[in-house]
Amino acid sequence: MKLQKHFFNKLLHHPDTPVWTLICTMVAIMASYNTVIRYGFSEKMFFRLLIVYPLIVVFIYCLRTFVTLPIVLKLHNYFPNIIKINVPVQVSIPLLVIWFNVSIMMLWFTIIHHALYPHFLIGYIGNWIKTFFVAVPIFFFVTKPLIFNMFDLLKAKHPLITSDQPNKSDNNVDA
């Protein structure tokens, strides 16, 4: 039990846990949104989404970590006056990452579902617009604030346990 509690405490306080949670939540929301607006609600589509969901999460995490985030950071370093003066970094970096991720994912989505889009370019632009203008407000106004506030509350309620701190349950046994 102690080992399990220590594992979950370390997981809660790991710096990547909120990022993974944010990515998983955004992928769930956006994959559901894109599936529902094209195919509607059905048990068949729900189970297909459940099968592909873990793959999309890993793909988006790798895309963000190894491709889009490094590109965005290079753009910020290359054009510091244009981007940083006009838009705060806390907004511009996620916004550009979303821009690139949506561009790549909608390209992939439009290619895979080519039967729905006889005219590729029109289908791609339509998919991109629908997804980007839903993803941005969901990220900035719903998902990011909820996830980070939830982790702040959990971290405050369950502070990091270190091996040199006495455990409350150990003290009660001695008394």
Short mmCIF file of N, CA and C in Angstrom, two decimals:
data_model
loop_
_atom_site.label_atom_id
_atom_site.label_comp_id
_atom_site.label_asym_id
_atom_site.label_seq_id
_atom_site.Cartn_x
_atom_site.Cartn_y
_atom_site.Cartn_z
N MET A 1 0.83 -1.19 0.00
CA MET A 1 0.00 0.00 0.00
C MET A 1 0.87 1.26 0.00
N LYS A 2 1.98 1.21 0.79
CA LYS A 2 2.87 2.35 0.85
C LYS A 2 3.50 2.63 -0.51
N LEU A 3 3.90 1.55 -1.18
CA LEU A 3 4.53 1.67 -2.48
C LEU A 3 3.56 2.29 -3.49
N GLN A 4 2.32 1.85 -3.45
CA GLN A 4 1.30 2.37 -4.34
C GLN A 4 1.04 3.86 -4.07
N LYS A 5 0.95 4.23 -2.80
CA LYS A 5 0.73 5.63 -2.44
C LYS A 5 1.91 6.49 -2.89
N HIS A 6 3.11 5.99 -2.69
CA HIS A 6 4.32 6.72 -3.10
C HIS A 6 4.36 6.89 -4.62
N PHE A 7 3.97 5.83 -5.36
CA PHE A 7 3.95 5.90 -6.83
C PHE A 7 2.98 6.98 -7.30
N PHE A 8 1.76 6.96 -6.77
CA PHE A 8 0.76 7.94 -7.19
C PHE A 8 1.13 9.35 -6.76
N ASN A 9 1.80 9.49 -5.63
CA ASN A 9 2.27 10.80 -5.19
C ASN A 9 3.33 11.33 -6.13
N LYS A 10 4.27 10.48 -6.51
CA LYS A 10 5.32 10.88 -7.47
C LYS A 10 4.70 11.21 -8.83
N LEU A 11 3.72 10.42 -9.25
CA LEU A 11 3.04 10.66 -10.52
C LEU A 11 2.31 12.00 -10.49
N LEU A 12 1.64 12.30 -9.40
CA LEU A 12 0.92 13.57 -9.26
C LEU A 12 1.87 14.76 -9.37
N HIS A 13 3.05 14.65 -8.80
CA HIS A 13 3.99 15.76 -8.77
C HIS A 13 5.00 15.75 -9.92
N HIS A 14 4.89 14.78 -10.80
CA HIS A 14 5.80 14.75 -11.96
C HIS A 14 5.42 15.89 -12.91
N PRO A 15 6.41 16.61 -13.46
CA PRO A 15 6.09 17.77 -14.31
C PRO A 15 5.38 17.41 -15.62
N ASP A 16 5.50 16.17 -16.09
CA ASP A 16 4.85 15.79 -17.35
C ASP A 16 3.41 15.32 -17.17
N THR A 17 3.00 15.03 -15.95
CA THR A 17 1.65 14.50 -15.73
C THR A 17 0.56 15.48 -16.17
N PRO A 18 0.62 16.77 -15.81
CA PRO A 18 -0.42 17.68 -16.31
C PRO A 18 -0.41 17.81 -17.84
N VAL A 19 0.77 17.76 -18.43
CA VAL A 19 0.87 17.86 -19.90
C VAL A 19 0.21 16.66 -20.55
N TRP A 20 0.52 15.45 -20.07
CA TRP A 20 -0.10 14.24 -20.60
C TRP A 20 -1.61 14.29 -20.40
N THR A 21 -2.04 14.74 -19.24
CA THR A 21 -3.48 14.83 -18.96
C THR A 21 -4.15 15.83 -19.90
N LEU A 22 -3.49 16.95 -20.12
CA LEU A 22 -4.02 17.97 -21.03
C LEU A 22 -4.12 17.41 -22.45
N ILE A 23 -3.08 16.74 -22.91
CA ILE A 23 -3.09 16.16 -24.26
C ILE A 23 -4.16 15.09 -24.37
N CYS A 24 -4.24 14.20 -23.39
CA CYS A 24 -5.26 13.15 -23.43
C CYS A 24 -6.67 13.73 -23.45
N THR A 25 -6.90 14.75 -22.66
CA THR A 25 -8.22 15.38 -22.61
C THR A 25 -8.55 16.07 -23.93
N MET A 26 -7.60 16.83 -24.45
CA MET A 26 -7.84 17.53 -25.73
C MET A 26 -8.06 16.53 -26.87
N VAL A 27 -7.29 15.45 -26.90
CA VAL A 27 -7.47 14.44 -27.94
C VAL A 27 -8.85 13.79 -27.81
N ALA A 28 -9.26 13.49 -26.59
CA ALA A 28 -10.58 12.89 -26.40
C ALA A 28 -11.68 13.83 -26.88
N ILE A 29 -11.58 15.08 -26.51
CA ILE A 29 -12.60 16.06 -26.91
C ILE A 29 -12.61 16.25 -28.43
N MET A 30 -11.43 16.48 -29.00
CA MET A 30 -11.37 16.78 -30.43
C MET A 30 -11.66 15.56 -31.30
N ALA A 31 -11.20 14.39 -30.90
CA ALA A 31 -11.51 13.17 -31.67
C ALA A 31 -13.01 12.90 -31.62
N SER A 32 -13.61 13.07 -30.45
CA SER A 32 -15.06 12.88 -30.33
C SER A 32 -15.80 13.90 -31.17
N TYR A 33 -15.38 15.15 -31.09
CA TYR A 33 -16.02 16.22 -31.85
C TYR A 33 -15.94 15.93 -33.35
N ASN A 34 -14.74 15.62 -33.85
CA ASN A 34 -14.59 15.37 -35.29
C ASN A 34 -15.36 14.14 -35.74
N THR A 35 -15.45 13.13 -34.91
CA THR A 35 -16.20 11.93 -35.28
C THR A 35 -17.70 12.21 -35.28
N VAL A 36 -18.18 12.88 -34.25
CA VAL A 36 -19.62 13.13 -34.13
C VAL A 36 -20.13 14.05 -35.22
N ILE A 37 -19.39 15.11 -35.57
CA ILE A 37 -19.91 16.03 -36.59
C ILE A 37 -19.94 15.40 -37.98
N ARG A 38 -19.16 14.34 -38.18
CA ARG A 38 -19.16 13.70 -39.48
C ARG A 38 -20.04 12.46 -39.54
N TYR A 39 -20.08 11.69 -38.46
CA TYR A 39 -20.78 10.41 -38.48
C TYR A 39 -21.96 10.34 -37.52
N GLY A 40 -22.11 11.31 -36.65
CA GLY A 40 -23.18 11.28 -35.67
C GLY A 40 -22.83 10.36 -34.50
N PHE A 41 -23.81 10.18 -33.61
CA PHE A 41 -23.63 9.30 -32.45
C PHE A 41 -24.00 7.89 -32.85
N SER A 42 -23.11 6.95 -32.64
CA SER A 42 -23.44 5.54 -32.84
C SER A 42 -22.49 4.70 -32.02
N GLU A 43 -22.96 3.55 -31.63
CA GLU A 43 -22.14 2.63 -30.85
C GLU A 43 -20.93 2.18 -31.66
N LYS A 44 -21.14 1.94 -32.94
CA LYS A 44 -20.06 1.50 -33.83
C LYS A 44 -18.94 2.54 -33.87
N MET A 45 -19.28 3.80 -34.03
CA MET A 45 -18.26 4.86 -34.11
C MET A 45 -17.60 5.06 -32.75
N PHE A 46 -18.36 4.90 -31.66
CA PHE A 46 -17.79 5.02 -30.32
C PHE A 46 -16.70 3.98 -30.11
N PHE A 47 -16.96 2.73 -30.50
CA PHE A 47 -15.96 1.68 -30.31
C PHE A 47 -14.76 1.86 -31.24
N ARG A 48 -15.00 2.35 -32.44
CA ARG A 48 -13.87 2.67 -33.33
C ARG A 48 -13.00 3.76 -32.72
N LEU A 49 -13.63 4.75 -32.15
CA LEU A 49 -12.91 5.84 -31.51
C LEU A 49 -12.10 5.34 -30.32
N LEU A 50 -12.67 4.43 -29.53
CA LEU A 50 -11.94 3.86 -28.39
C LEU A 50 -10.70 3.09 -28.84
N ILE A 51 -10.79 2.43 -29.98
CA ILE A 51 -9.65 1.66 -30.48
C ILE A 51 -8.54 2.58 -30.96
N VAL A 52 -8.90 3.64 -31.67
CA VAL A 52 -7.90 4.52 -32.26
C VAL A 52 -7.41 5.60 -31.29
N TYR A 53 -8.16 5.86 -30.22
CA TYR A 53 -7.82 6.92 -29.28
C TYR A 53 -6.40 6.82 -28.72
N PRO A 54 -5.96 5.67 -28.19
CA PRO A 54 -4.59 5.61 -27.66
C PRO A 54 -3.52 5.91 -28.72
N LEU A 55 -3.77 5.49 -29.94
CA LEU A 55 -2.82 5.77 -31.02
C LEU A 55 -2.75 7.26 -31.32
N ILE A 56 -3.90 7.92 -31.31
CA ILE A 56 -3.94 9.36 -31.56
C ILE A 56 -3.23 10.11 -30.43
N VAL A 57 -3.42 9.69 -29.19
CA VAL A 57 -2.77 10.35 -28.06
C VAL A 57 -1.25 10.27 -28.21
N VAL A 58 -0.74 9.09 -28.49
CA VAL A 58 0.71 8.92 -28.65
C VAL A 58 1.20 9.72 -29.85
N PHE A 59 0.45 9.68 -30.94
CA PHE A 59 0.84 10.43 -32.14
C PHE A 59 0.89 11.93 -31.86
N ILE A 60 -0.14 12.46 -31.23
CA ILE A 60 -0.18 13.90 -30.92
C ILE A 60 0.92 14.28 -29.95
N TYR A 61 1.17 13.45 -28.94
CA TYR A 61 2.25 13.75 -27.99
C TYR A 61 3.60 13.80 -28.72
N CYS A 62 3.86 12.82 -29.57
CA CYS A 62 5.13 12.80 -30.32
C CYS A 62 5.19 13.96 -31.31
N LEU A 63 4.08 14.22 -31.98
CA LEU A 63 4.03 15.35 -32.93
C LEU A 63 4.32 16.65 -32.21
N ARG A 64 3.69 16.87 -31.07
CA ARG A 64 3.90 18.09 -30.30
C ARG A 64 5.32 18.17 -29.76
N THR A 65 5.80 17.10 -29.18
CA THR A 65 7.09 17.11 -28.51
C THR A 65 8.26 17.20 -29.48
N PHE A 66 8.19 16.46 -30.57
CA PHE A 66 9.34 16.34 -31.47
C PHE A 66 9.26 17.17 -32.74
N VAL A 67 8.08 17.68 -33.07
CA VAL A 67 7.93 18.43 -34.33
C VAL A 67 7.40 19.84 -34.09
N THR A 68 6.15 19.95 -33.67
CA THR A 68 5.51 21.26 -33.67
C THR A 68 6.05 22.19 -32.59
N LEU A 69 6.27 21.70 -31.37
CA LEU A 69 6.80 22.56 -30.32
C LEU A 69 8.21 23.07 -30.65
N PRO A 70 9.13 22.21 -31.13
CA PRO A 70 10.44 22.75 -31.53
C PRO A 70 10.35 23.79 -32.66
N ILE A 71 9.45 23.58 -33.61
CA ILE A 71 9.28 24.55 -34.70
C ILE A 71 8.77 25.88 -34.14
N VAL A 72 7.79 25.80 -33.26
CA VAL A 72 7.23 27.02 -32.65
C VAL A 72 8.29 27.75 -31.83
N LEU A 73 9.07 27.03 -31.08
CA LEU A 73 10.13 27.67 -30.28
C LEU A 73 11.18 28.32 -31.17
N LYS A 74 11.51 27.69 -32.29
CA LYS A 74 12.45 28.30 -33.24
C LYS A 74 11.85 29.55 -33.86
N LEU A 75 10.56 29.51 -34.18
CA LEU A 75 9.90 30.71 -34.71
C LEU A 75 9.93 31.85 -33.69
N HIS A 76 9.73 31.52 -32.43
CA HIS A 76 9.78 32.54 -31.38
C HIS A 76 11.18 33.14 -31.25
N ASN A 77 12.19 32.31 -31.42
CA ASN A 77 13.57 32.81 -31.35
C ASN A 77 13.95 33.58 -32.61
N TYR A 78 13.41 33.18 -33.75
CA TYR A 78 13.76 33.81 -35.02
C TYR A 78 13.03 35.14 -35.22
N PHE A 79 11.78 35.20 -34.77
CA PHE A 79 10.97 36.42 -34.89
C PHE A 79 10.55 36.93 -33.51
N PRO A 80 11.50 37.22 -32.62
CA PRO A 80 11.10 37.56 -31.25
C PRO A 80 10.31 38.86 -31.15
N ASN A 81 10.64 39.83 -31.95
CA ASN A 81 9.95 41.12 -31.83
C ASN A 81 8.52 41.06 -32.35
N ILE A 82 8.30 40.33 -33.42
CA ILE A 82 6.96 40.27 -34.01
C ILE A 82 6.00 39.51 -33.11
N ILE A 83 6.44 38.34 -32.62
CA ILE A 83 5.54 37.48 -31.86
C ILE A 83 5.43 37.91 -30.40
N LYS A 84 6.55 38.07 -29.73
CA LYS A 84 6.53 38.30 -28.29
C LYS A 84 5.97 39.66 -27.89
N ILE A 85 6.12 40.67 -28.72
CA ILE A 85 5.60 42.00 -28.39
C ILE A 85 4.09 42.04 -28.55
N ASN A 86 3.59 41.44 -29.62
CA ASN A 86 2.16 41.51 -29.92
C ASN A 86 1.31 40.51 -29.14
N VAL A 87 1.88 39.34 -28.84
CA VAL A 87 1.11 38.28 -28.19
C VAL A 87 1.95 37.69 -27.06
N PRO A 88 1.39 37.52 -25.86
CA PRO A 88 2.16 36.91 -24.78
C PRO A 88 2.57 35.47 -25.13
N VAL A 89 3.71 35.07 -24.63
CA VAL A 89 4.25 33.74 -24.92
C VAL A 89 3.29 32.64 -24.44
N GLN A 90 2.59 32.88 -23.32
CA GLN A 90 1.65 31.88 -22.80
C GLN A 90 0.50 31.63 -23.76
N VAL A 91 0.26 32.57 -24.66
CA VAL A 91 -0.81 32.41 -25.66
C VAL A 91 -0.23 31.99 -27.00
N SER A 92 0.85 32.63 -27.42
CA SER A 92 1.36 32.38 -28.77
C SER A 92 1.92 30.98 -28.96
N ILE A 93 2.62 30.45 -27.97
CA ILE A 93 3.18 29.10 -28.14
C ILE A 93 2.08 28.05 -28.27
N PRO A 94 1.12 27.97 -27.32
CA PRO A 94 0.05 26.98 -27.51
C PRO A 94 -0.78 27.21 -28.77
N LEU A 95 -1.01 28.48 -29.11
CA LEU A 95 -1.80 28.78 -30.30
C LEU A 95 -1.12 28.27 -31.57
N LEU A 96 0.19 28.50 -31.68
CA LEU A 96 0.92 28.02 -32.86
C LEU A 96 1.05 26.50 -32.86
N VAL A 97 1.22 25.90 -31.69
CA VAL A 97 1.26 24.43 -31.63
C VAL A 97 -0.08 23.86 -32.07
N ILE A 98 -1.17 24.43 -31.60
CA ILE A 98 -2.50 23.98 -32.03
C ILE A 98 -2.64 24.17 -33.54
N TRP A 99 -2.19 25.30 -34.05
CA TRP A 99 -2.26 25.59 -35.49
C TRP A 99 -1.58 24.48 -36.29
N PHE A 100 -0.34 24.16 -35.91
CA PHE A 100 0.41 23.12 -36.64
C PHE A 100 -0.20 21.74 -36.44
N ASN A 101 -0.58 21.41 -35.21
CA ASN A 101 -1.17 20.09 -34.95
C ASN A 101 -2.48 19.90 -35.73
N VAL A 102 -3.32 20.91 -35.71
CA VAL A 102 -4.59 20.82 -36.45
C VAL A 102 -4.31 20.69 -37.94
N SER A 103 -3.34 21.44 -38.44
CA SER A 103 -3.01 21.36 -39.87
C SER A 103 -2.60 19.94 -40.26
N ILE A 104 -1.74 19.33 -39.46
CA ILE A 104 -1.27 17.97 -39.77
C ILE A 104 -2.37 16.95 -39.57
N MET A 105 -3.11 17.04 -38.47
CA MET A 105 -4.16 16.06 -38.20
C MET A 105 -5.30 16.15 -39.21
N MET A 106 -5.65 17.35 -39.63
CA MET A 106 -6.74 17.47 -40.60
C MET A 106 -6.29 17.03 -42.00
N LEU A 107 -5.01 17.17 -42.29
CA LEU A 107 -4.48 16.62 -43.55
C LEU A 107 -4.63 15.11 -43.52
N TRP A 108 -4.21 14.51 -42.43
CA TRP A 108 -4.31 13.05 -42.26
C TRP A 108 -5.78 12.62 -42.29
N PHE A 109 -6.64 13.32 -41.56
CA PHE A 109 -8.05 12.99 -41.49
C PHE A 109 -8.71 13.09 -42.87
N THR A 110 -8.40 14.13 -43.61
CA THR A 110 -9.00 14.32 -44.93
C THR A 110 -8.53 13.25 -45.90
N ILE A 111 -7.27 12.85 -45.81
CA ILE A 111 -6.76 11.78 -46.68
C ILE A 111 -7.43 10.45 -46.34
N ILE A 112 -7.52 10.13 -45.05
CA ILE A 112 -8.11 8.85 -44.63
C ILE A 112 -9.59 8.76 -45.02
N HIS A 113 -10.31 9.86 -44.88
CA HIS A 113 -11.75 9.87 -45.16
C HIS A 113 -12.03 10.52 -46.51
N HIS A 114 -11.24 10.16 -47.52
CA HIS A 114 -11.37 10.78 -48.83
C HIS A 114 -12.75 10.58 -49.47
N ALA A 115 -13.48 9.55 -49.08
CA ALA A 115 -14.82 9.33 -49.64
C ALA A 115 -15.78 10.44 -49.22
N LEU A 116 -15.54 11.05 -48.07
CA LEU A 116 -16.41 12.14 -47.60
C LEU A 116 -16.08 13.46 -48.30
N TYR A 117 -14.89 13.55 -48.87
CA TYR A 117 -14.41 14.82 -49.43
C TYR A 117 -13.93 14.62 -50.86
N PRO A 118 -14.86 14.72 -51.84
CA PRO A 118 -14.47 14.52 -53.24
C PRO A 118 -13.46 15.57 -53.73
N HIS A 119 -13.55 16.79 -53.19
CA HIS A 119 -12.61 17.84 -53.52
C HIS A 119 -11.69 18.02 -52.32
N PHE A 120 -10.46 17.51 -52.44
CA PHE A 120 -9.55 17.44 -51.31
C PHE A 120 -9.31 18.79 -50.65
N LEU A 121 -8.95 19.79 -51.42
CA LEU A 121 -8.58 21.09 -50.85
C LEU A 121 -9.76 21.73 -50.12
N ILE A 122 -10.94 21.67 -50.69
CA ILE A 122 -12.13 22.24 -50.04
C ILE A 122 -12.43 21.46 -48.77
N GLY A 123 -12.33 20.14 -48.82
CA GLY A 123 -12.56 19.32 -47.63
C GLY A 123 -11.54 19.60 -46.54
N TYR A 124 -10.27 19.74 -46.94
CA TYR A 124 -9.21 20.02 -45.96
C TYR A 124 -9.42 21.36 -45.28
N ILE A 125 -9.69 22.39 -46.07
CA ILE A 125 -9.90 23.73 -45.51
C ILE A 125 -11.11 23.74 -44.59
N GLY A 126 -12.19 23.08 -44.99
CA GLY A 126 -13.39 23.00 -44.15
C GLY A 126 -13.10 22.27 -42.84
N ASN A 127 -12.39 21.14 -42.92
CA ASN A 127 -12.02 20.39 -41.72
C ASN A 127 -11.12 21.23 -40.81
N TRP A 128 -10.16 21.92 -41.40
CA TRP A 128 -9.22 22.72 -40.62
C TRP A 128 -9.96 23.83 -39.87
N ILE A 129 -10.81 24.55 -40.57
CA ILE A 129 -11.55 25.67 -39.96
C ILE A 129 -12.43 25.16 -38.81
N LYS A 130 -13.19 24.08 -39.07
CA LYS A 130 -14.08 23.54 -38.03
C LYS A 130 -13.29 23.10 -36.80
N THR A 131 -12.15 22.49 -37.02
CA THR A 131 -11.37 21.96 -35.90
C THR A 131 -10.60 23.04 -35.17
N PHE A 132 -9.94 23.92 -35.90
CA PHE A 132 -9.12 24.95 -35.26
C PHE A 132 -9.96 25.88 -34.40
N PHE A 133 -11.10 26.32 -34.94
CA PHE A 133 -11.91 27.28 -34.21
C PHE A 133 -12.74 26.64 -33.09
N VAL A 134 -12.69 25.34 -32.97
CA VAL A 134 -13.25 24.66 -31.80
C VAL A 134 -12.12 24.36 -30.81
N ALA A 135 -10.96 23.95 -31.31
CA ALA A 135 -9.84 23.55 -30.43
C ALA A 135 -9.30 24.72 -29.61
N VAL A 136 -9.19 25.90 -30.21
CA VAL A 136 -8.59 27.03 -29.51
C VAL A 136 -9.40 27.44 -28.27
N PRO A 137 -10.70 27.72 -28.38
CA PRO A 137 -11.43 28.08 -27.16
C PRO A 137 -11.52 26.94 -26.16
N ILE A 138 -11.65 25.70 -26.64
CA ILE A 138 -11.70 24.58 -25.70
C ILE A 138 -10.39 24.49 -24.93
N PHE A 139 -9.26 24.67 -25.61
CA PHE A 139 -7.96 24.60 -24.94
C PHE A 139 -7.79 25.72 -23.93
N PHE A 140 -8.00 26.97 -24.37
CA PHE A 140 -7.69 28.12 -23.51
C PHE A 140 -8.73 28.39 -22.42
N PHE A 141 -10.00 28.09 -22.69
CA PHE A 141 -11.05 28.46 -21.75
C PHE A 141 -11.66 27.30 -20.96
N VAL A 142 -11.41 26.07 -21.40
CA VAL A 142 -12.00 24.94 -20.70
C VAL A 142 -10.92 23.98 -20.19
N THR A 143 -10.24 23.33 -21.11
CA THR A 143 -9.34 22.24 -20.75
C THR A 143 -8.14 22.69 -19.93
N LYS A 144 -7.38 23.65 -20.43
CA LYS A 144 -6.17 24.08 -19.72
C LYS A 144 -6.48 24.61 -18.32
N PRO A 145 -7.45 25.53 -18.15
CA PRO A 145 -7.73 25.99 -16.79
C PRO A 145 -8.21 24.87 -15.85
N LEU A 146 -9.08 23.99 -16.36
CA LEU A 146 -9.58 22.92 -15.51
C LEU A 146 -8.47 21.95 -15.10
N ILE A 147 -7.65 21.54 -16.05
CA ILE A 147 -6.59 20.57 -15.75
C ILE A 147 -5.58 21.17 -14.78
N PHE A 148 -5.09 22.37 -15.05
CA PHE A 148 -4.07 22.94 -14.18
C PHE A 148 -4.62 23.32 -12.80
N ASN A 149 -5.86 23.78 -12.73
CA ASN A 149 -6.47 24.04 -11.41
C ASN A 149 -6.68 22.75 -10.63
N MET A 150 -7.08 21.70 -11.33
CA MET A 150 -7.26 20.41 -10.68
C MET A 150 -5.93 19.91 -10.11
N PHE A 151 -4.85 20.02 -10.89
CA PHE A 151 -3.55 19.57 -10.39
C PHE A 151 -3.04 20.45 -9.26
N ASP A 152 -3.30 21.75 -9.32
CA ASP A 152 -2.91 22.63 -8.21
C ASP A 152 -3.63 22.23 -6.92
N LEU A 153 -4.93 21.95 -7.02
CA LEU A 153 -5.69 21.53 -5.84
C LEU A 153 -5.21 20.17 -5.31
N LEU A 154 -4.96 19.24 -6.23
CA LEU A 154 -4.49 17.92 -5.80
C LEU A 154 -3.10 17.99 -5.17
N LYS A 155 -2.22 18.81 -5.74
CA LYS A 155 -0.88 18.95 -5.18
C LYS A 155 -0.91 19.62 -3.81
N ALA A 156 -1.83 20.56 -3.63
CA ALA A 156 -1.96 21.21 -2.32
C ALA A 156 -2.53 20.23 -1.29
N LYS A 157 -3.48 19.41 -1.71
CA LYS A 157 -4.09 18.46 -0.79
C LYS A 157 -3.14 17.29 -0.48
N HIS A 158 -2.34 16.89 -1.47
CA HIS A 158 -1.42 15.77 -1.32
C HIS A 158 0.00 16.24 -1.64
N PRO A 159 0.68 16.85 -0.67
CA PRO A 159 2.03 17.36 -0.94
C PRO A 159 3.00 16.21 -1.25
N LEU A 160 4.09 16.56 -1.88
CA LEU A 160 5.08 15.58 -2.30
C LEU A 160 5.66 14.89 -1.07
N ILE A 161 5.65 13.56 -1.12
CA ILE A 161 6.21 12.76 -0.04
C ILE A 161 7.66 12.47 -0.40
N THR A 162 8.56 12.82 0.49
CA THR A 162 9.97 12.49 0.28
C THR A 162 10.36 11.42 1.29
N SER A 163 11.41 10.71 0.99
CA SER A 163 11.81 9.59 1.85
C SER A 163 12.30 10.04 3.22
N ASP A 164 12.76 11.31 3.37
CA ASP A 164 13.25 11.78 4.66
C ASP A 164 12.14 12.33 5.55
N GLN A 165 10.90 12.46 5.01
CA GLN A 165 9.77 12.93 5.81
C GLN A 165 9.17 11.77 6.59
N PRO A 166 8.83 11.98 7.85
CA PRO A 166 8.14 10.91 8.58
C PRO A 166 6.72 10.74 8.05
N ASN A 167 6.29 9.52 7.98
CA ASN A 167 4.95 9.22 7.49
C ASN A 167 3.98 9.29 8.68
N LYS A 168 2.82 9.90 8.49
CA LYS A 168 1.84 10.06 9.57
C LYS A 168 1.40 8.71 10.12
N SER A 169 1.24 7.71 9.25
CA SER A 169 0.79 6.42 9.71
C SER A 169 1.86 5.73 10.56
N ASP A 170 3.14 5.98 10.28
CA ASP A 170 4.23 5.42 11.08
C ASP A 170 4.21 6.01 12.48
N ASN A 171 3.91 7.30 12.62
CA ASN A 171 3.88 7.95 13.92
C ASN A 171 2.73 7.43 14.78
N ASN A 172 1.60 7.10 14.14
CA ASN A 172 0.45 6.62 14.90
C ASN A 172 0.70 5.23 15.47
N VAL A 173 1.52 4.43 14.82
CA VAL A 173 1.80 3.06 15.28
C VAL A 173 2.61 3.12 16.57
N ASP A 174 3.56 4.08 16.67
CA ASP A 174 4.42 4.19 17.84
C ASP A 174 3.64 4.68 19.06
N ALA A 175 2.59 5.43 18.88
CA ALA A 175 1.88 6.06 20.00
C ALA A 175 1.06 5.11 20.80
#
